[in-house]
C-alpha angles and dihedrals in degrees: 000000000000089000091056091049088058089051095058095044093052116125113259136214088212108052096216096172092055094055108029113156104157120113140200093230137055126222129223138178126254131170088257097052138273122335131192125219118198116232104201101049106047118089087198096061105049123005117205132188122171140171137174089212111197095334122116093231135030110234098169115100137160139198128206122184146125121263129206111218136171108280090215089054089051093047091050089049095053091045091050097042100039113011089241124143107221121176116211090193092064091053092051133234093274093064113018092085096053123112127166111227121199118179128183119191128187113190128203133190085028138339098259092099100043090044090054092049091053093054100037118019097083088049092055090048090064099040107045113101139172091268096071095051101091093056094040090055092049090055090049093053092045088065085073125192112069087009099056088089097036110131098193098261108214088003094055092107093060100037089102127068092254089065092127091068087068097061133224125342122259117220095268092057089043094054092046091048093047094048094050092043087055091053091048091054092045087054088068089077126049091221089079090058094068102035137038149169141236112226140189120189124192124197116192122188122181110222094191123120115233089044117255130183116261096255091060099036122131095196112033128175111209122186121182125201112192146175128172130000105318108116140216121202136183120207114215114229090209097066110346096253117149127241115197118216094190140047125205117256101222130153092246097052114107096237096046092041091058096042092052100038093093089063092067094213121137131261106215128192113220129213094276088054095255120142115235129191111237085356090286119070131057094195122059093198127046148124115271117002086120096161082072099043095101091053092059107273099137142176093220104137125227102230119206126177132190133174109221133199091220098218088056091069128058102200147326123243129199116190137173122228091265082077102036095049085062106035138043118232089252092057092045095056094039090053088062095053118126092354116165089236140345094268089056089049091050093050093049090055093048094044093050092048089052095044088059089059101267108163100171125102102278134191135177124189120192122193118181121224131198089281094057112146091006098092108141129200131051127310092258095196102040098106091040091054094048090048090053093043089052091048092052093047090052093056086064093060093073109188092332105107130340112254123226113212120195115224095200 
């Protein structure tokens, strides 16, 4: 814990504390004026269920807040990602900077990195800017190894000292800069060299005018920045099918295997049949794990963006691998169906994963969208869940009575 305290007190290139604009509420317009909705006290906005399982420490954390970003940057991002002409002036100055931020962080090797992300990453998202990129880029290249030939990716236009000539960030560049800046700050303490964290960050921007909150928006821009094996899912209101907005960064996945092949390090399968990079790491992208950075363990985020018609989607779910190691995407979204509120939905997911024997840290976050409680179609996994539950219950009746399990 002392090591984590040193991390959060480390000097910063970006002074987030001096320029903190994020809020624990979101604004929306009504005929009578502007209203504020608190983000942290309503079971209907973000449902959270978390458990440390049978582990000695809890390494799962999350953050939920409202950022204040440059409206011109948001306009450029919407145009670039979706080809949609969004006019910040129509929305109004009170609302056109507002972006909901949700982050889920799953630590490994300790909780220091995931705790740091919970407290700091949303602030970094607000405060990174093009002026820090040249120095940040030099630090990345100094890591050596894998990063000797790194060209900056989405940050490339700003990697030289004339970066201001290239204008403001878009959300892809902002997310990349925030992820790398967090890793640079983590590198100020040796604790981050031996532990790390997977992370998924979701940015949600209502494009409606008058302004609506993300959970009621008819037009909703969603951007996901992701490293590791946390997961973000959407549930279709039309038929209840899941849509994954993330893919696990594992050493045996085709994309990651191709990226890392040049490093000539071995992928080793452990006694559980799981592939591990260099015989040690299950995830090939993560915050921290800086001992392995020059061998290709990177915090470069996968960025995915989607323009949603809100009423077409019931809810969004963010989960750690303590959930996904036990449940399929379809089971996760089906468990949230017709819940009284988002907190009840999150608890259903967590409880069922634990009923099946899950013993890892596990976290489920459920965010309602405009199609909440309007999900159509059958519960596709109901019979499968019942069968799995009965199978697990049967294992508890060791040599007492035979158990008959119906298959239909």
